[in-house]
Coordinates of N, CA and C in Angstrom, one line a residue:
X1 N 48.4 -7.6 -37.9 CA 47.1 -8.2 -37.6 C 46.2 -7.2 -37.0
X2 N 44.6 -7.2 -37.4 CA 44.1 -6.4 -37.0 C 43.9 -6.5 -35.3
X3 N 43.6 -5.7 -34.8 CA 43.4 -5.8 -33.1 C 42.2 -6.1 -32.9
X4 N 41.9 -7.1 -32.0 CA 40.0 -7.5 -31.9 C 39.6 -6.6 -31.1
X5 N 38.8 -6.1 -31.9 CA 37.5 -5.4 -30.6 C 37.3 -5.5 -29.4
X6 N 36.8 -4.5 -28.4 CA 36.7 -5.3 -27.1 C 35.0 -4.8 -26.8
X7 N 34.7 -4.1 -27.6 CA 33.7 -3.4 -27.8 C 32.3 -4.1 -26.8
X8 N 32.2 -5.1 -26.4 CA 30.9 -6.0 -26.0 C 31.8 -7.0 -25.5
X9 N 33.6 -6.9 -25.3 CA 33.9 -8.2 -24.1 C 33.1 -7.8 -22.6
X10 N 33.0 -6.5 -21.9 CA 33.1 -6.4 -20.6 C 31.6 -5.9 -20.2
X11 N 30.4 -5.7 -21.6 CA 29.2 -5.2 -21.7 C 28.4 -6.0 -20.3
X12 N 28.1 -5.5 -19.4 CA 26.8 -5.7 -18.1 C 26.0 -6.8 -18.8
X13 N 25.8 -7.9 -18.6 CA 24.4 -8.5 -18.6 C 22.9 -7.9 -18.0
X14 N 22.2 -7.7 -18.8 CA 21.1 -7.0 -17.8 C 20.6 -8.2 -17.1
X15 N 19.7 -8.3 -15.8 CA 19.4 -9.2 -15.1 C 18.1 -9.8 -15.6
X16 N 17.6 -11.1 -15.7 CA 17.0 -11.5 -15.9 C 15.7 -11.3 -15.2
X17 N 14.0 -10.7 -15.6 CA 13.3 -10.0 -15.2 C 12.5 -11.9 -14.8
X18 N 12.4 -11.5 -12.9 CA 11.7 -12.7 -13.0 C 10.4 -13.1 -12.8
X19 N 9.6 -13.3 -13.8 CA 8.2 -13.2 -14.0 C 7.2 -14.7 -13.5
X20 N 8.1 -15.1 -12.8 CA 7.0 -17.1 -12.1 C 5.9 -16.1 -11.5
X21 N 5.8 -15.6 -11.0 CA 4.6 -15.0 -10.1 C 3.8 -14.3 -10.7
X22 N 3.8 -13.5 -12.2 CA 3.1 -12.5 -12.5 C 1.4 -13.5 -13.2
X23 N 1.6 -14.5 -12.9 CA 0.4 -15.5 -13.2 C -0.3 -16.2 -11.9
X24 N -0.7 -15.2 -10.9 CA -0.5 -15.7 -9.4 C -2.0 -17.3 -9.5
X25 N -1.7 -18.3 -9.2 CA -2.8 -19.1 -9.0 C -3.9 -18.6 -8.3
X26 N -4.7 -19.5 -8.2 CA -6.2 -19.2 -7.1 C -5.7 -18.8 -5.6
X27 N -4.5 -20.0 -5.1 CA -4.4 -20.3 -3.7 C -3.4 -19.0 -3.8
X28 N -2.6 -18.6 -4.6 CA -1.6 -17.2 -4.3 C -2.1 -16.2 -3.8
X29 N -4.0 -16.0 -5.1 CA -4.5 -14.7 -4.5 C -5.2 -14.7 -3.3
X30 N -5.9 -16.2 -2.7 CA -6.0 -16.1 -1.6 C -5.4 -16.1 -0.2
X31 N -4.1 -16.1 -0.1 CA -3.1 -15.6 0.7 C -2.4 -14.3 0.7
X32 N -2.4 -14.1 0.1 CA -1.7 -12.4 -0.8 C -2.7 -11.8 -0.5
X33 N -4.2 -12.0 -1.0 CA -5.3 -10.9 -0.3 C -5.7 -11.0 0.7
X34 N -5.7 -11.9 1.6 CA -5.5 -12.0 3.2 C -4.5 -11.2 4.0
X35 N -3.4 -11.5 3.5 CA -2.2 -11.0 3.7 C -2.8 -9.0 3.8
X36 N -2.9 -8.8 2.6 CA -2.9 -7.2 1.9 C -4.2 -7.0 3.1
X37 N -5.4 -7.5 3.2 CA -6.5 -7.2 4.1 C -6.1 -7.2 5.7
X38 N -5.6 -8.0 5.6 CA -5.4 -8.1 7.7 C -3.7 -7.8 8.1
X39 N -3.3 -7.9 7.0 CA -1.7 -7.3 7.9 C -1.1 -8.5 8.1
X40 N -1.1 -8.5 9.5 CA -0.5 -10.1 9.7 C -1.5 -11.4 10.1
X41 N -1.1 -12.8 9.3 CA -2.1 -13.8 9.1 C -1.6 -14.5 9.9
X42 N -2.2 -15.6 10.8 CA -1.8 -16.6 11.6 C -1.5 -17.8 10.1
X43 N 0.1 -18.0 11.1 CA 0.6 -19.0 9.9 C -0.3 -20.2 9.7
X44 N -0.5 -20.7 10.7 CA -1.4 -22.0 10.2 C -2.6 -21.9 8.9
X45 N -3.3 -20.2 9.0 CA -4.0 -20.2 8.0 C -2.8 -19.9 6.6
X46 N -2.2 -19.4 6.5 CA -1.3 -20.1 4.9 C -1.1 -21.0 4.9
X47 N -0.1 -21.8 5.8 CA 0.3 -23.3 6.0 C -1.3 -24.2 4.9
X48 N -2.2 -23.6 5.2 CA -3.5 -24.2 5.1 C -3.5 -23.9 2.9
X49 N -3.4 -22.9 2.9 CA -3.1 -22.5 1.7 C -2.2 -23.1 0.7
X50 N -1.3 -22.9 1.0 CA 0.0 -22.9 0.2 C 0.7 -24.2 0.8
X51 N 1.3 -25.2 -0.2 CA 2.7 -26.2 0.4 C 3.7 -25.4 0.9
X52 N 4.7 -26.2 1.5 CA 5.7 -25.5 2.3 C 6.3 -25.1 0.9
X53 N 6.8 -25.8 -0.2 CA 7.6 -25.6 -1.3 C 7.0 -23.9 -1.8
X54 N 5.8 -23.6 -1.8 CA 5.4 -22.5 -2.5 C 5.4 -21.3 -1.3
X55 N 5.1 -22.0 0.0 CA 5.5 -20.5 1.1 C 7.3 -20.3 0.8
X56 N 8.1 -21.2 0.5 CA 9.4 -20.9 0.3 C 9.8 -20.2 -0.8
X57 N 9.0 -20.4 -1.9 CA 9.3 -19.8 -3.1 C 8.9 -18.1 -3.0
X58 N 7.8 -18.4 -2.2 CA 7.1 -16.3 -2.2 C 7.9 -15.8 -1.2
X59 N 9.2 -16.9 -0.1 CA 9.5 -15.8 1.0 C 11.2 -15.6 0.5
X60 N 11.4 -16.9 0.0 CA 12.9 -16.3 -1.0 C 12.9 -15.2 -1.8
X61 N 12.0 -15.1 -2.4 CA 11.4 -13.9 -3.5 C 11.2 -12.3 -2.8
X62 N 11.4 -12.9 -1.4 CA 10.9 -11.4 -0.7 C 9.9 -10.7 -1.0
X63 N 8.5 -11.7 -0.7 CA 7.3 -10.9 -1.0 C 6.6 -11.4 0.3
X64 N 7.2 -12.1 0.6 CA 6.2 -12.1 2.2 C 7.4 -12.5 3.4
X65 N 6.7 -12.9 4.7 CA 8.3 -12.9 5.6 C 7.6 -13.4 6.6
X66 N 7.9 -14.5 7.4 CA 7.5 -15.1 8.8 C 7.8 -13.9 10.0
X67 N 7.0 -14.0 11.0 CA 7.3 -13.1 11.9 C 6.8 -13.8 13.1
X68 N 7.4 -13.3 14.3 CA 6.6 -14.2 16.1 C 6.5 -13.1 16.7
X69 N 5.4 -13.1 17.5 CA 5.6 -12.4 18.7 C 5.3 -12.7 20.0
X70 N 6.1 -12.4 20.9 CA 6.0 -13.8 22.2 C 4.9 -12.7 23.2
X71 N 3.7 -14.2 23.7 CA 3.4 -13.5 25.3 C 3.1 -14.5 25.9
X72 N 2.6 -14.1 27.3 CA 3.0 -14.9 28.1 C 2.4 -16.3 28.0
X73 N 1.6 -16.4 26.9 CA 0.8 -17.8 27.0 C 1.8 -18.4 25.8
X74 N 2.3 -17.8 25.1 CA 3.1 -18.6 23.7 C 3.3 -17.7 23.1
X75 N 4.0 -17.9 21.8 CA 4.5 -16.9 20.3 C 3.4 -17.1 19.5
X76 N 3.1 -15.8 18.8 CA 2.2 -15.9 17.7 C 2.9 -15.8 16.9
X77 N 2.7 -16.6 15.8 CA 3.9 -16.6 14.7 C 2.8 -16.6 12.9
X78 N 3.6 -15.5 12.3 CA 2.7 -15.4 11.3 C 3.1 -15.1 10.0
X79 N 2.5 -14.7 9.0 CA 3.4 -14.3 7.9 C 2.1 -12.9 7.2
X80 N 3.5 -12.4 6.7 CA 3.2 -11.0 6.1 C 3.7 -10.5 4.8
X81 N 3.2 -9.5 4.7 CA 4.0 -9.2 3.1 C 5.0 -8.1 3.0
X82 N 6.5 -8.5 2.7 CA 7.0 -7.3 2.7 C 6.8 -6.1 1.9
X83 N 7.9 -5.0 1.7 CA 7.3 -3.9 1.2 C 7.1 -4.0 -0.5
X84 N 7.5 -5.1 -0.6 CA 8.1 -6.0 -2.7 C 6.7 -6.6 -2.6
X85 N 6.4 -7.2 -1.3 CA 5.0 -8.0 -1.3 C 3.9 -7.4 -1.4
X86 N 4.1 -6.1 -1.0 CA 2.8 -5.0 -1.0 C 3.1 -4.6 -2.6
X87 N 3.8 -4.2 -3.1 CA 3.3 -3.7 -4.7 C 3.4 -5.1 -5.6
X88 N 3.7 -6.4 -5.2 CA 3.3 -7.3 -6.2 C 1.9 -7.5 -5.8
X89 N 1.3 -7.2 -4.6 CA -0.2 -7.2 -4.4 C -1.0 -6.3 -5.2
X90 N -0.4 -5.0 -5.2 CA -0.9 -4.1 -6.0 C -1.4 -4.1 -7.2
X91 N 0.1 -4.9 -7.8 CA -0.2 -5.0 -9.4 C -0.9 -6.1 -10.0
X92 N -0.5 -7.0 -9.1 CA -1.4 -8.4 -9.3 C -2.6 -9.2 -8.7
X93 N -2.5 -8.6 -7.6 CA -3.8 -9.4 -6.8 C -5.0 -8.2 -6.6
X94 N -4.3 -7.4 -6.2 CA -6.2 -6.4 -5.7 C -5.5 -4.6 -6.7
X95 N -5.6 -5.1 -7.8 CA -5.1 -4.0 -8.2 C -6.6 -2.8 -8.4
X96 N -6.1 -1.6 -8.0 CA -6.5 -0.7 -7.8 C -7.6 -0.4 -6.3
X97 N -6.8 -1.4 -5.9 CA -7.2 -1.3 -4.3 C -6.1 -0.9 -3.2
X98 N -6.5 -0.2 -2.1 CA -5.7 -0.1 -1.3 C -5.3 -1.3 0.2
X99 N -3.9 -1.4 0.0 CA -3.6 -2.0 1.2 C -4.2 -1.4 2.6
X100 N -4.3 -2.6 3.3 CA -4.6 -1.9 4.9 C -3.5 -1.6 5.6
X101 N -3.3 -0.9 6.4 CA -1.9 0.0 6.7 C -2.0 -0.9 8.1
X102 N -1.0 -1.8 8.3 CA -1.1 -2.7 9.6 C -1.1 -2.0 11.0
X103 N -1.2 -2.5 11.8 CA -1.4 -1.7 13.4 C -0.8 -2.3 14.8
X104 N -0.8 -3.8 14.7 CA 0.1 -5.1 15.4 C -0.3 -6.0 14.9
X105 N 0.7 -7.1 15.5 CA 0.6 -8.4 15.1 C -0.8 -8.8 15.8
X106 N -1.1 -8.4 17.1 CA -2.2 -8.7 18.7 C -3.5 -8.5 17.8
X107 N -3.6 -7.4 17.2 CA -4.5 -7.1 16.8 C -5.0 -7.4 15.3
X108 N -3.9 -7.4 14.4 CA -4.2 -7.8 13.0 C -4.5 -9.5 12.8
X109 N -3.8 -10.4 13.9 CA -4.4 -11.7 14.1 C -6.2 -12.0 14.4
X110 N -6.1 -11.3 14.9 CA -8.0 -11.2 15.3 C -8.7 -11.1 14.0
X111 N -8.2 -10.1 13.2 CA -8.9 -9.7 12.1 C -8.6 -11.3 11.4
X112 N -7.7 -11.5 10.7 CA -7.2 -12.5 10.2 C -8.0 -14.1 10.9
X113 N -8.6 -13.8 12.0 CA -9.2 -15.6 12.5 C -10.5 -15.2 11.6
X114 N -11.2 -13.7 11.5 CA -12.3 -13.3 11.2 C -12.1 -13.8 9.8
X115 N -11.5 -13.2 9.0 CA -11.3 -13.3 7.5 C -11.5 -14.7 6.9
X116 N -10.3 -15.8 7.4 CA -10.8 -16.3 7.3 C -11.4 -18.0 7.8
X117 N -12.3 -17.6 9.1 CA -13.0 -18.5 9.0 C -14.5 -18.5 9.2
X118 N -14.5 -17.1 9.3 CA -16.2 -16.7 9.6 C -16.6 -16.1 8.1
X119 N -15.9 -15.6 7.0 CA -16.3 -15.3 6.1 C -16.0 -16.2 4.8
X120 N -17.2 -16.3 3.9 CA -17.3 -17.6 3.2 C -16.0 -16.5 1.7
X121 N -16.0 -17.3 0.5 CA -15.7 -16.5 -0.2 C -16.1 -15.4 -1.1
X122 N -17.5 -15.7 -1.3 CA -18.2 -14.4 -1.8 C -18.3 -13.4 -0.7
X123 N -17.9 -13.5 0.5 CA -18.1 -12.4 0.9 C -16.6 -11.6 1.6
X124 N -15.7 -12.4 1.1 CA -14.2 -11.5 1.0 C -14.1 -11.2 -0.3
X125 N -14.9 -11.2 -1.3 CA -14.6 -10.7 -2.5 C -15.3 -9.1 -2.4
X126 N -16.3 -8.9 -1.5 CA -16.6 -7.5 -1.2 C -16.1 -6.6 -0.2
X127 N -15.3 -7.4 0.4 CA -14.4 -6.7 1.4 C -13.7 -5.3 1.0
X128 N -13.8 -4.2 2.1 CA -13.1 -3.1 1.9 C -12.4 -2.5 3.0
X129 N -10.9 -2.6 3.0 CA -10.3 -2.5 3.5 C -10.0 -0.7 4.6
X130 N -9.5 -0.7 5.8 CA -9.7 0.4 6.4 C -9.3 1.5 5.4
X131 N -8.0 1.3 4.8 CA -7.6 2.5 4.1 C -8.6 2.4 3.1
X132 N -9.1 1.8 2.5 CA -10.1 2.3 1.5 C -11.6 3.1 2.2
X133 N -12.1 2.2 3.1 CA -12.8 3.2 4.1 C -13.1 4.7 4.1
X134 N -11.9 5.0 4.8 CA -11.5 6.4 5.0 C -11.5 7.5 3.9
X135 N -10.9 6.6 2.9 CA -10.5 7.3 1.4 C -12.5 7.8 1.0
X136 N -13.2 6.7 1.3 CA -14.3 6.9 1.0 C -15.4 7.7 1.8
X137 N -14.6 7.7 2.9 CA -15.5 8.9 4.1 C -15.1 10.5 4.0
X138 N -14.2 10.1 3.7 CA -13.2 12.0 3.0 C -13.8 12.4 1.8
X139 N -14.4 11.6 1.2 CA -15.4 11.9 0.3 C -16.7 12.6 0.2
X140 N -16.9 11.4 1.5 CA -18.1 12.0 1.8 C -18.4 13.9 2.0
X141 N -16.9 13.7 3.5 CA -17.0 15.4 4.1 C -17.0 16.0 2.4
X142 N -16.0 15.9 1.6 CA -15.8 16.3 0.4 C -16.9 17.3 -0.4
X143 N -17.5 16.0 -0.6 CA -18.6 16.1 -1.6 C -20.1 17.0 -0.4
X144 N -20.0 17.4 0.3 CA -21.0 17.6 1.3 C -21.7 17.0 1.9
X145 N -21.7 15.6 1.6 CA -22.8 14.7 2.1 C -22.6 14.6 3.5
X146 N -21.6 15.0 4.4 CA -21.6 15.1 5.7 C -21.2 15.8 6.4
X147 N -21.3 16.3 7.4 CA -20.6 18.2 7.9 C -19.7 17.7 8.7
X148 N -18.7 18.6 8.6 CA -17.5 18.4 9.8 C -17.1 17.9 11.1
X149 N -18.8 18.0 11.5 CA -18.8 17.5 12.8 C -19.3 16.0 12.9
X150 N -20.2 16.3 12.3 CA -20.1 14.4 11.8 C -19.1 13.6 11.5
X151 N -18.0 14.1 10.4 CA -16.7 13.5 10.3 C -15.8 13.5 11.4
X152 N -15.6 14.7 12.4 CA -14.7 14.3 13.4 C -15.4 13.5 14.6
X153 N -16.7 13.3 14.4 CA -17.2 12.4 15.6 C -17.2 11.0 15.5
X154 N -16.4 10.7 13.9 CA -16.6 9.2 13.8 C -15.2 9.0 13.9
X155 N -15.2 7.6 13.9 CA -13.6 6.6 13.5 C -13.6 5.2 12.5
X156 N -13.3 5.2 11.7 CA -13.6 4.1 10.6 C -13.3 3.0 11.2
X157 N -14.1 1.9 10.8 CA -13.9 0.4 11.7 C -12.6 -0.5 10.9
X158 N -12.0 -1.7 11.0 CA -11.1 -2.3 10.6 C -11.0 -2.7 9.1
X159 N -12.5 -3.2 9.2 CA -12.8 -3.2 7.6 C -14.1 -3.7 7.4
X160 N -15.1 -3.2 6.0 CA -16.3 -3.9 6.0 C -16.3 -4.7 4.8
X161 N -17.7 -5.3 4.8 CA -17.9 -6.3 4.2 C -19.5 -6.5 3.6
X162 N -19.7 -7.4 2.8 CA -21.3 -7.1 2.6 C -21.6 -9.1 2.7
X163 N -22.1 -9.7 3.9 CA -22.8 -10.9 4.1 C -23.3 -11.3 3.1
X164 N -23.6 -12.4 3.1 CA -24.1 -13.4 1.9 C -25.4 -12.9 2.3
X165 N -25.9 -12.5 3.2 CA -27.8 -11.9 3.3 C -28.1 -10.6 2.9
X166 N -26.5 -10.4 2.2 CA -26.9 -8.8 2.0 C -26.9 -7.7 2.9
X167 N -26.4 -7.9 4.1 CA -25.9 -7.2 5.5 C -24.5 -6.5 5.2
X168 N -24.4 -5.1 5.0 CA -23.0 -4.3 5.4 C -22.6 -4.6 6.6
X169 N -21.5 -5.3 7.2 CA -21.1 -4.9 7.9 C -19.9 -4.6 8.4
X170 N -19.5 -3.5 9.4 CA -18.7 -3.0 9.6 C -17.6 -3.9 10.7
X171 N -16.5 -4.6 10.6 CA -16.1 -4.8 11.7 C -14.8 -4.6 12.4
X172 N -14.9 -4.8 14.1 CA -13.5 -4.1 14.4 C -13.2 -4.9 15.4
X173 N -11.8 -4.1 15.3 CA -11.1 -5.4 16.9 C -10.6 -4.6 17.7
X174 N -11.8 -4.8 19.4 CA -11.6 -3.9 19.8 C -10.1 -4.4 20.8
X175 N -9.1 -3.5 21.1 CA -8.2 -4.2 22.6 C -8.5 -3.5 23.9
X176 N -7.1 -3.7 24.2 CA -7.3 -3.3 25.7 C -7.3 -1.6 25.9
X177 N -6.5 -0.9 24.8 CA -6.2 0.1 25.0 C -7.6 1.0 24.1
X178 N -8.3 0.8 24.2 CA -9.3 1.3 23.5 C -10.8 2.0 24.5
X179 N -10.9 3.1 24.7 CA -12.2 3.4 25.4 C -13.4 3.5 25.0
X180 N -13.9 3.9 26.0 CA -15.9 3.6 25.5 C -16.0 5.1 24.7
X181 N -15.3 6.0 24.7 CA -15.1 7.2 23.7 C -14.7 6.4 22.2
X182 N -13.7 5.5 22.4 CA -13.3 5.4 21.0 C -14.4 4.1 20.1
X183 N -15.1 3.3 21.4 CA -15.9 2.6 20.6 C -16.9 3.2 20.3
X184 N -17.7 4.1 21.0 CA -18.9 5.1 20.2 C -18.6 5.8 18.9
X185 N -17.4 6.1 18.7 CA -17.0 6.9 17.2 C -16.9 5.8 16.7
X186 N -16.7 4.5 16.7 CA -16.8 3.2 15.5 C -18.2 3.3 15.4
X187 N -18.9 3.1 16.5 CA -20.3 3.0 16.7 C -20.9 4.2 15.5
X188 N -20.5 5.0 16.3 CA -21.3 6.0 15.3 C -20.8 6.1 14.0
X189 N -19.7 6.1 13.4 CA -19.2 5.9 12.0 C -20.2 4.8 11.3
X190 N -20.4 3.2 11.6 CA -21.5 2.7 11.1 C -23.0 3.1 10.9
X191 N -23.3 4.1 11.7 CA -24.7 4.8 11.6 C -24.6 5.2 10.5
X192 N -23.2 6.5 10.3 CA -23.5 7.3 9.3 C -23.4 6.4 8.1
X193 N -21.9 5.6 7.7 CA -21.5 4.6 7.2 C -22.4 3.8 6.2
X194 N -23.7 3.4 7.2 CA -24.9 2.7 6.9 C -24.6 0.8 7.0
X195 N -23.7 0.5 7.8 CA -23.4 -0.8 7.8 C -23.7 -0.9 9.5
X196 N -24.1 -2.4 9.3 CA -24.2 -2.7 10.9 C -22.5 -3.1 11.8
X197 N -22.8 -2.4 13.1 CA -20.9 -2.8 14.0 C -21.4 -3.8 14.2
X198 N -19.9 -4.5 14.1 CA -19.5 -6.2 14.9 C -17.9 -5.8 15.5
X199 N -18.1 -6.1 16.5 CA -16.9 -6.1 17.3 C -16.5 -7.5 17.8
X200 N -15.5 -7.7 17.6 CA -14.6 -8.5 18.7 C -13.6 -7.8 19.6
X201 N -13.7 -8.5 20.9 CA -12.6 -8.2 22.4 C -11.0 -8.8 21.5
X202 N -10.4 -8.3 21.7 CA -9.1 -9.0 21.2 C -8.7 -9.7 22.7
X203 N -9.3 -9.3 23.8 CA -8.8 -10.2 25.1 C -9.3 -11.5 25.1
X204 N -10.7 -11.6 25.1 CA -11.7 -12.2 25.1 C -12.4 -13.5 24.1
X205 N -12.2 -12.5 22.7 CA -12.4 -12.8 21.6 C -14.0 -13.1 21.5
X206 N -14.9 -12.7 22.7 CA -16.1 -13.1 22.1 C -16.5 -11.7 21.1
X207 N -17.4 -12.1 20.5 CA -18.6 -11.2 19.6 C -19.5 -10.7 20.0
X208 N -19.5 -9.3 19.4 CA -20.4 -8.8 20.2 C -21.4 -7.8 18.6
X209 N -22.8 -8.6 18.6 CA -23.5 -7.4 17.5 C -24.7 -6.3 18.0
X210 N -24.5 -5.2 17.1 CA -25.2 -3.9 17.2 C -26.0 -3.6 16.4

């Protein structure tokens, strides 16, 4: 009797490529680009987003991840994108854009109350995030539009935006650890920049415009 082959008994299955997300809905890309823009979001703004069934589905998937941080008044508890979450942003939601390189939870919250509830949606669709910023002021020194000393006397703000009035502006969150040296080089970065500063106190939280 001939002997049976074994040729394809013990052959690997390849894994099945899993593509539910590569068609992100409306509410996907507007959490995902929240997410990618401010770092860490106050959960209640997802919660606000997304059902719990679909925050479950993107955090089983390991594209995003709950996070707390405790102080003395309570836990800020929020969610983020992990590092699978950052290049499914990439390829699908703000593609050919750069992520914002996060900085804390204290501070990326502040951005995130800004995002969104003071900005309508035409005007997070012009949003440009800090790393993109910078990318674009290195240009500047680059191309000569600005001399050296102008470039080290500034500091790029958190991220800008262009107002439904047609207003660039630049905004940042200032904290505690931050001096009147470091807000003049935001300050001055909008001059050159050509967008108007908005700051918020992260202690405080009031507004303050220039």
């Amino acid at each position: 009797m001939a002997r049976q082959s074994n040729k394809h008994k013990d052959k690997p299955r390849k894994p099945k490529q899993n593509n539910r997300f590569a068609n992100p809905r409306k509410p996907d890309i507007k959490a995902i680009k929240g997410m990618a823009v401010c770092g860490h979001v106050r959960a209640e703004y997802i919660e606000d987003i997304w059902s719990a069934r679909r925050i479950r589905s993107f955090t089983e998937e390991r594209l995003i991840e709950k996070v707390s941080y405790a102080t003395k008044k309570g836990s800020i508890v929020c969610y983020k994108l992990t590092e699978r979450g950052v290049n499914y942003a990439k390829k699908y939601i703000i593609p050919g854009h750069q992520i914002y390189a996060s900085k804390s939870i204290v501070h990326d919250v502040y951005m995130s109350d800004h995002y969104f509830t003071k900005m309508s949606d035409t005007e997070r669709e012009t949003i440009k995030t800090e790393t993109e910023i910078k990318s674009e002021f290195k240009e500047m020194l680059v191309s000569g539009e600005i001399s050296k000393y102008t470039y080290d006397s500034c500091s790029c703000v958190d991220f800008s935006y262009t107002s439904d009035s047609g207003e660039i502006i630049g905004y940042e969150v200032v904290t505690d650890n931050y001096t009147q040296q470091d807000i003049q080089a935001k300050q001055t970065f909008c001059r050159v920049y050509g967008c108007t500063y908005q700051e918020v106190r992260a202690q405080s939280g009031g507004v303050r415009y220039e």
